[in-house]
mmCIF file of C-alpha atoms in Angstrom:
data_model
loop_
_atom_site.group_PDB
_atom_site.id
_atom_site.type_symbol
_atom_site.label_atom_id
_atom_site.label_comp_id
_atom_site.label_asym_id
_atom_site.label_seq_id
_atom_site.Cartn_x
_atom_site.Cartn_y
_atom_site.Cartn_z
ATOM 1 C CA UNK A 1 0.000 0.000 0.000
ATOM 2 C CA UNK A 2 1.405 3.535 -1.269
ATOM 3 C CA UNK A 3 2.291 6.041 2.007
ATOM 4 C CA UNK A 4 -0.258 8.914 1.953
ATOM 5 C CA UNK A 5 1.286 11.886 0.531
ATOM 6 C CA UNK A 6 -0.042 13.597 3.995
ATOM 7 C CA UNK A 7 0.723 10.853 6.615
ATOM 8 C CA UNK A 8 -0.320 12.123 10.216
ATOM 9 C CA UNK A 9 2.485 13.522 11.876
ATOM 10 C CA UNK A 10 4.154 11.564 14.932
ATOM 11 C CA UNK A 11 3.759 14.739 18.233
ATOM 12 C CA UNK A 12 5.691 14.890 21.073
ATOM 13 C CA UNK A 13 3.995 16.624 23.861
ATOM 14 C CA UNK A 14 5.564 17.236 27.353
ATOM 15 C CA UNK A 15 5.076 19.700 30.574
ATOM 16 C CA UNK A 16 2.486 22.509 31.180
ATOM 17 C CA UNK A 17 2.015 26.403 30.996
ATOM 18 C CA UNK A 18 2.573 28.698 28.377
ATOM 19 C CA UNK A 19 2.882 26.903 24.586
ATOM 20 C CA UNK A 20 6.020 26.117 22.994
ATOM 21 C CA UNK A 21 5.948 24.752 19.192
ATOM 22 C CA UNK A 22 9.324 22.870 18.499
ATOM 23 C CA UNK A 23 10.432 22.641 14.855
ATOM 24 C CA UNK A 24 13.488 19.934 14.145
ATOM 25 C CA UNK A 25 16.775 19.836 11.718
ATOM 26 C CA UNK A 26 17.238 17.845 8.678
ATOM 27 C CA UNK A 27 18.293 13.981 9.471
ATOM 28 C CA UNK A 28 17.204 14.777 12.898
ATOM 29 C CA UNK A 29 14.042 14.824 15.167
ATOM 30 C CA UNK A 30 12.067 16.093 17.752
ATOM 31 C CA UNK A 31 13.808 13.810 20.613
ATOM 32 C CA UNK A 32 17.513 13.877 18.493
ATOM 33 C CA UNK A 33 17.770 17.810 18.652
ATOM 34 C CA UNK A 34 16.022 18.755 21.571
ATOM 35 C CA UNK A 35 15.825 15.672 24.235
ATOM 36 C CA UNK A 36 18.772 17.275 25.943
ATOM 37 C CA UNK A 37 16.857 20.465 27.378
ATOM 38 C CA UNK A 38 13.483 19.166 26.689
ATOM 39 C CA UNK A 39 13.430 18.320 30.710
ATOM 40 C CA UNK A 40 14.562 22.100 31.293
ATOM 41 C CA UNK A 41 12.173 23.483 28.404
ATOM 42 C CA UNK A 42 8.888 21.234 29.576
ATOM 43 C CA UNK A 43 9.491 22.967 33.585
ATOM 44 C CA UNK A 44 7.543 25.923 32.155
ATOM 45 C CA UNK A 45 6.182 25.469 28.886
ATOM 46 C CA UNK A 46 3.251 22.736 27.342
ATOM 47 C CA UNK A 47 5.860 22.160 24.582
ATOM 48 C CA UNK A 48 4.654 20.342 20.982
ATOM 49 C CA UNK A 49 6.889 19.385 18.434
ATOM 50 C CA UNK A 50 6.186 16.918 15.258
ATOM 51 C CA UNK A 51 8.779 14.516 13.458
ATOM 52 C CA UNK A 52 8.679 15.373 9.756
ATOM 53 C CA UNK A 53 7.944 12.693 7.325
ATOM 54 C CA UNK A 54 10.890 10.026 7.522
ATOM 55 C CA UNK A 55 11.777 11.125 11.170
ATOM 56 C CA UNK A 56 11.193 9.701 14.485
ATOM 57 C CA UNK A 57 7.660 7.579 14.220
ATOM 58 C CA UNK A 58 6.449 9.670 10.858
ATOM 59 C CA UNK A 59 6.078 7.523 7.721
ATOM 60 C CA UNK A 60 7.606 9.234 4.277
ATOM 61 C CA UNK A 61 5.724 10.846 2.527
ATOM 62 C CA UNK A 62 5.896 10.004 -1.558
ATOM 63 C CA UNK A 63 6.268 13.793 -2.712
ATOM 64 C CA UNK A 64 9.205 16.173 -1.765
ATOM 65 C CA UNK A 65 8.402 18.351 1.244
ATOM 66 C CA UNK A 66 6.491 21.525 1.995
ATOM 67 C CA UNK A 67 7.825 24.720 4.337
ATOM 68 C CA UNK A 68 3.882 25.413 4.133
ATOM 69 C CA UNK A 69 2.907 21.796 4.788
ATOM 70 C CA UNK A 70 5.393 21.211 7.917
ATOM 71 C CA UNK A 71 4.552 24.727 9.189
ATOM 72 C CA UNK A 72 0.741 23.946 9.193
ATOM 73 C CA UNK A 73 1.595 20.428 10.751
ATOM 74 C CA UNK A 74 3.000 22.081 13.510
ATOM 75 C CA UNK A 75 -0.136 24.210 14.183
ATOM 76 C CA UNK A 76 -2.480 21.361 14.287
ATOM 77 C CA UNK A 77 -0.398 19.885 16.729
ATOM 78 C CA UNK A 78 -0.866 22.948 19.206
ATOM 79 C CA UNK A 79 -4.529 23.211 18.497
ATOM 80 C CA UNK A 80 -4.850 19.658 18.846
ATOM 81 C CA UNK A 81 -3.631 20.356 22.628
ATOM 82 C CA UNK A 82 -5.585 23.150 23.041
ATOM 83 C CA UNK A 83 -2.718 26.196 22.204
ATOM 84 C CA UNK A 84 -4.481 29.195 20.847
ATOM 85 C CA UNK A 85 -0.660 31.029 21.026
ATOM 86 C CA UNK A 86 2.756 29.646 21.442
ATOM 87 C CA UNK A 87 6.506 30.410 21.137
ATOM 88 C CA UNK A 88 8.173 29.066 17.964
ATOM 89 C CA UNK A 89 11.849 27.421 18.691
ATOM 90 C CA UNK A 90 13.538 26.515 15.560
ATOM 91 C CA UNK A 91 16.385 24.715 15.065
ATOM 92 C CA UNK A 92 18.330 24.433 12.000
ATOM 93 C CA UNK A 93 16.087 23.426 9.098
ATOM 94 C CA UNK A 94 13.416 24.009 11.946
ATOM 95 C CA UNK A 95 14.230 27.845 11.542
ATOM 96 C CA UNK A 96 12.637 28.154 8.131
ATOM 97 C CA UNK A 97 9.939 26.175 8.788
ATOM 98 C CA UNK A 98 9.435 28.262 12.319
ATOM 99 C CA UNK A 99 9.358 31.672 9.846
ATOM 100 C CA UNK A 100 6.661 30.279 7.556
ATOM 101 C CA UNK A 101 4.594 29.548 10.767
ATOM 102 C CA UNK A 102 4.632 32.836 11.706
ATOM 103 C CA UNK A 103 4.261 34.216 8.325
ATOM 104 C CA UNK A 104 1.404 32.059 8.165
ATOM 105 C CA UNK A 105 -0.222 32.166 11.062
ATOM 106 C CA UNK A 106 0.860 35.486 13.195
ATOM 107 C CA UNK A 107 -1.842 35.886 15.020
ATOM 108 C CA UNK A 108 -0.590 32.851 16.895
ATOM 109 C CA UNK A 109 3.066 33.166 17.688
ATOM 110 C CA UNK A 110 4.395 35.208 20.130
ATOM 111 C CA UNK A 111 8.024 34.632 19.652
ATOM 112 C CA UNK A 112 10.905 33.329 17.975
ATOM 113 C CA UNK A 113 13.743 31.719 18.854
ATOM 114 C CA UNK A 114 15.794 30.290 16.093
ATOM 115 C CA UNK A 115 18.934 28.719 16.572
ATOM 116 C CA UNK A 116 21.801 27.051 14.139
ATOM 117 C CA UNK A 117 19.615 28.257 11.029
ATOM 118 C CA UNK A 118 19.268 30.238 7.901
ATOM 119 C CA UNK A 119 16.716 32.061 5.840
ATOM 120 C CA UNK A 120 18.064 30.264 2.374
ATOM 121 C CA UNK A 121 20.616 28.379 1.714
ATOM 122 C CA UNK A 122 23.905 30.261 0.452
ATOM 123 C CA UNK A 123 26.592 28.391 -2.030
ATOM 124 C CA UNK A 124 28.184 26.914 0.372
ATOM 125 C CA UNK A 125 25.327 25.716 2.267
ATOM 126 C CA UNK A 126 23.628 23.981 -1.162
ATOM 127 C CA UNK A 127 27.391 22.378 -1.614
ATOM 128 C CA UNK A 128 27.537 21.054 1.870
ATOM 129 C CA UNK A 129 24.048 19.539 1.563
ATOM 130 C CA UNK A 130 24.053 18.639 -1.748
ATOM 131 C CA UNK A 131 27.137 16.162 -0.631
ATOM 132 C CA UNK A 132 25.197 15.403 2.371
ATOM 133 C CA UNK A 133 22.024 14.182 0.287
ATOM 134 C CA UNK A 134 24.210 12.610 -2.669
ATOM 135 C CA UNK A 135 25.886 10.303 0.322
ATOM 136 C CA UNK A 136 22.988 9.542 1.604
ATOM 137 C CA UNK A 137 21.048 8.355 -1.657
ATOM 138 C CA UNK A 138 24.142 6.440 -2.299
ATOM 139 C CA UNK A 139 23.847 3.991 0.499
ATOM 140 C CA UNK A 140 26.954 5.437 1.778
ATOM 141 C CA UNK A 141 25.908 6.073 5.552
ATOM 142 C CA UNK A 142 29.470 5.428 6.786
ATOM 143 C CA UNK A 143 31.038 8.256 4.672
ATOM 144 C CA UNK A 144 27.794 10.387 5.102
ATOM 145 C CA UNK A 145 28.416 10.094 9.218
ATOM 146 C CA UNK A 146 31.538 10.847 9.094
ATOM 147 C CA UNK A 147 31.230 13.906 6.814
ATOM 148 C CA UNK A 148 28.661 15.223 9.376
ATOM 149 C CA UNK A 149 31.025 14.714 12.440
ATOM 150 C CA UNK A 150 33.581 16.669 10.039
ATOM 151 C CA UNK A 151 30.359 19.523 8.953
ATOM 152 C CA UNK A 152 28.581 19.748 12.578
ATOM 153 C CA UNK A 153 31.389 19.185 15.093
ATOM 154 C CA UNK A 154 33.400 22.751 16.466
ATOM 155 C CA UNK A 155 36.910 22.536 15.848
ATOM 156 C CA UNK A 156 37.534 22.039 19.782
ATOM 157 C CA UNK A 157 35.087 19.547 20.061
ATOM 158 C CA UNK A 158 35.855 17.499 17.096
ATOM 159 C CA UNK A 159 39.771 17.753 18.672
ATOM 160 C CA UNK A 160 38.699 16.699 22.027
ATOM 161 C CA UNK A 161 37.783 13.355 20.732
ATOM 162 C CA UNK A 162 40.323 10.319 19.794
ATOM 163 C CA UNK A 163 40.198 9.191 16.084
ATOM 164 C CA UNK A 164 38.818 5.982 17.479
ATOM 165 C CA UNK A 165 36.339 7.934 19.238
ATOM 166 C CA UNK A 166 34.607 9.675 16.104
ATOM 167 C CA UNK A 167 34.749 6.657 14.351
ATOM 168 C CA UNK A 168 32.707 5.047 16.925
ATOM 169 C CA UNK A 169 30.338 7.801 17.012
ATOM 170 C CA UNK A 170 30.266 7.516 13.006
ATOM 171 C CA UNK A 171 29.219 4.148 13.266
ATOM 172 C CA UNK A 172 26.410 4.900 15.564
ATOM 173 C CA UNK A 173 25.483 7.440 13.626
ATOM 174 C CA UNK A 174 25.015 5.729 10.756
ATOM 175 C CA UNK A 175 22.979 2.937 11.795
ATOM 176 C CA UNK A 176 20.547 6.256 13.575
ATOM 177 C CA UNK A 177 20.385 8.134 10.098
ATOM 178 C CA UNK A 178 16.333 8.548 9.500
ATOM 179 C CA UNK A 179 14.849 7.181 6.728
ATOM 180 C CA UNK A 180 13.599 10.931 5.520
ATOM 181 C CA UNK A 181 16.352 12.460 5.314
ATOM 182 C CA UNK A 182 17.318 13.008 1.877
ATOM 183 C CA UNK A 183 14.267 14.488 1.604
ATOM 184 C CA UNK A 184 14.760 16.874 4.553
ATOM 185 C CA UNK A 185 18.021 17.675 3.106
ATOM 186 C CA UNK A 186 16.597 18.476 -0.228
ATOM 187 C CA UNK A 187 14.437 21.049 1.656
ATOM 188 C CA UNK A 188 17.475 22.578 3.448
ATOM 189 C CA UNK A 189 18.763 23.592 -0.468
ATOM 190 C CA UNK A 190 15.203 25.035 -1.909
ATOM 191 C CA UNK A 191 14.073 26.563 1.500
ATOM 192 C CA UNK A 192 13.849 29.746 1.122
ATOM 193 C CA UNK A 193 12.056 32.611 3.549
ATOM 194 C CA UNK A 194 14.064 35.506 3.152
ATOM 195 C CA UNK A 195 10.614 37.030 1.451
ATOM 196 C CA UNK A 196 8.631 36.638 4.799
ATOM 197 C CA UNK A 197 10.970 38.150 7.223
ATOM 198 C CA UNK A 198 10.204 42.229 7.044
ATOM 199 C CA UNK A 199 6.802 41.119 7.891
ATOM 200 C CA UNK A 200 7.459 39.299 11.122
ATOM 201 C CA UNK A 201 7.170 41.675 13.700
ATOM 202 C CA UNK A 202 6.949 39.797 16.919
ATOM 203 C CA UNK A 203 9.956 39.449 19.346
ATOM 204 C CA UNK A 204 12.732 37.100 18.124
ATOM 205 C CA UNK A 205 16.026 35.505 19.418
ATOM 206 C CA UNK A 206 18.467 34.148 16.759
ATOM 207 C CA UNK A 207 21.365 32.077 18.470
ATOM 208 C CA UNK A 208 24.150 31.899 16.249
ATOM 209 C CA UNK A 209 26.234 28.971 16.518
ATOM 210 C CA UNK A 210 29.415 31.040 16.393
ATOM 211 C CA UNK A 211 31.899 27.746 15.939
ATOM 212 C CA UNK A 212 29.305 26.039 13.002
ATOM 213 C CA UNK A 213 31.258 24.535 9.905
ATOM 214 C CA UNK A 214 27.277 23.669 8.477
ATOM 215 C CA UNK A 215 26.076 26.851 8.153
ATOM 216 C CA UNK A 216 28.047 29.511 8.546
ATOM 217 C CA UNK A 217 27.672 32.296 11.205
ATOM 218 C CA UNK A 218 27.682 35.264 8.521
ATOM 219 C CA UNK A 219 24.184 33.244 7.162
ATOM 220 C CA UNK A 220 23.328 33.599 10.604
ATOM 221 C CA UNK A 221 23.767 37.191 11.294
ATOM 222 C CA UNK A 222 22.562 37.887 7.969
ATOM 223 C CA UNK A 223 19.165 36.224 9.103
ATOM 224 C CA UNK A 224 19.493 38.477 12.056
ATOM 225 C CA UNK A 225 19.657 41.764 10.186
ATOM 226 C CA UNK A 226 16.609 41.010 7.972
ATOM 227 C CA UNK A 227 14.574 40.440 10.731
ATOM 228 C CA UNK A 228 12.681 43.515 12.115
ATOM 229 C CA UNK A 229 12.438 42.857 16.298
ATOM 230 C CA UNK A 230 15.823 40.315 16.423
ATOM 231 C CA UNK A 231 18.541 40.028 19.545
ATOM 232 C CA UNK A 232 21.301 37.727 18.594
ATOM 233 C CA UNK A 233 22.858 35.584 21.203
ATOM 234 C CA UNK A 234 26.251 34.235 20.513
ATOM 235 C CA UNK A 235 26.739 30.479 21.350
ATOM 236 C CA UNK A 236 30.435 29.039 21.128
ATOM 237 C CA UNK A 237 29.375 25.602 19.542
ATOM 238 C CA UNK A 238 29.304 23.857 15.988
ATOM 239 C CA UNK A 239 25.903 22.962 14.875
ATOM 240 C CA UNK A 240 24.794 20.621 17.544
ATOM 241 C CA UNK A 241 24.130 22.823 20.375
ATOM 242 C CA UNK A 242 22.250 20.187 22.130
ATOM 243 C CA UNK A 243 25.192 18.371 21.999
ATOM 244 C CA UNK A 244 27.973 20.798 22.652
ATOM 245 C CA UNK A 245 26.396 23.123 24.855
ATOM 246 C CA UNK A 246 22.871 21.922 25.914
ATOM 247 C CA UNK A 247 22.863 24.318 29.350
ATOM 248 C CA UNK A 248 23.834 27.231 27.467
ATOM 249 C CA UNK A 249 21.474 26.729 24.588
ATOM 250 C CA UNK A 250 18.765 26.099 27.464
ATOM 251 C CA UNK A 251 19.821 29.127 29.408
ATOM 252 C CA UNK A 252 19.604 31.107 26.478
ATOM 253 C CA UNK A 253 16.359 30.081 25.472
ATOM 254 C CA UNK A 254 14.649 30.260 28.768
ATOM 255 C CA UNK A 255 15.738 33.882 29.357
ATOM 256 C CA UNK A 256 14.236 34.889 26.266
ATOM 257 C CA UNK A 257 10.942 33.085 26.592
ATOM 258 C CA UNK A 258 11.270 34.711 30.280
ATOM 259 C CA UNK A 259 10.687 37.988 28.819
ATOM 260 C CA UNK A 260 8.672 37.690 26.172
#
């Protein structure tokens, strides 16, 4: 039987208070990007998030993916649990799809907090993905998962570890890689929300990864500057925060979501 080209998207739902939408990163997940502070972000938020199709317990879909379509996903989800208004926390590919939300829909959002992310994808950014989604189409997960400790890792963190180490994280990479995401990759490289961002005027924090080899921090910044009510936040990690620096990242979010 052929997967729906909408399949019902898998929700995680933890904690109480005020609402907190959660958008994931390409080849990642709700639980993969943010089960590190999820603990610290459910003390004082109801916080929903949704796998895309191919992640966590989503089924593929059989058409390429949708900014408009994951965006919308994500508001079901909160007014499935009863969120008239939330916070939007984007991560990564997450940050596009947490600007089309509140393109979309801004009577709903209150804030924005996008982290590791990009409003289109430069050059170098299509190049690094494009490799990225050509390894894993190829079958070549091994290569692939080493690439991305190579493409996500800081400089001092990748240095901290023992060659034998990153292999062995490589390996267990590869065998986590979700089945979605060469298509999640091929939305990182036509994303593109640069068009919505004058129009977003509610509060927003944009954390820029200041040690990321996957997207730079000048895409960053630049994402910053277009955006008319941003603060920037300078985070010394790569592109796994939640893996680098999950206390900071938390602290940084929480203070934000504090005041607004």
């Amino acid at each position: 039987m052929a997967t729906p080209l909408h399949p019902v998207f898998a929700r995680t739902v933890r904690g109480s208070g005020p609402g907190l939408l959660l958008a994931h990163g390409a080849g990642g997940g709700i639980e993969a990007n943010y089960g590190p502070i999820m603990e610290g972000l459910a003390a004082r938020h109801t916080v929903v998030g949704v796998d895309y199709p191919g992640a966590g317990a989503t089924p593929r879909t059989e058409g390429p993916l949708d900014l408009d379509e994951l965006a919308d996903q994500l508001v079901a989800a909160a007014d499935a649990e009863g969120l008239d208004t939330f916070a939007v926390s984007g991560y990564s590919l997450g940050g596009p799809v947490a600007i089309r939300l509140a393109a979309r829909h801004p009577e709903r959002v209150r804030s924005l907090v996008l982290s590791a992310t990009f409003a289109h994808a430069d050059t170098r950014t299509d190049l690094v993905a494009s490799v990225w989604q050509q390894l894993f189409e190829g079958g070549r997960h091994a290569e692939l998962a080493a690439y991305l400790n190579l493409m996500t890792l800081s400089e001092p963190a990748l240095n901290a570890l023992t060659p034998a180490q990153v292999r062995a994280a490589a390996d267990q990479l590869a065998a986590a890689l979700p089945a979605g995401t060469g298509d999640q990759v091929d939305l990182v490289r036509r994303a593109d929300v640069r068009g919505d961002l004058a129009g977003i005027a509610v509060p927003a924090l944009v954390v820029v990864t200041a040690a990321d080899p996957l997207v730079s921090p000048s895409l960053q910044r630049e994402l910053a500057a277009a955006l008319p009510a941003a603060e920037v936040a300078e985070l010394p990690s790569g592109h796994l925060p939640f893996l680098e620096r999950p206390q900071d990242w938390l602290a940084l979010i929480d203070d934000f979501l504090a005041r607004h």
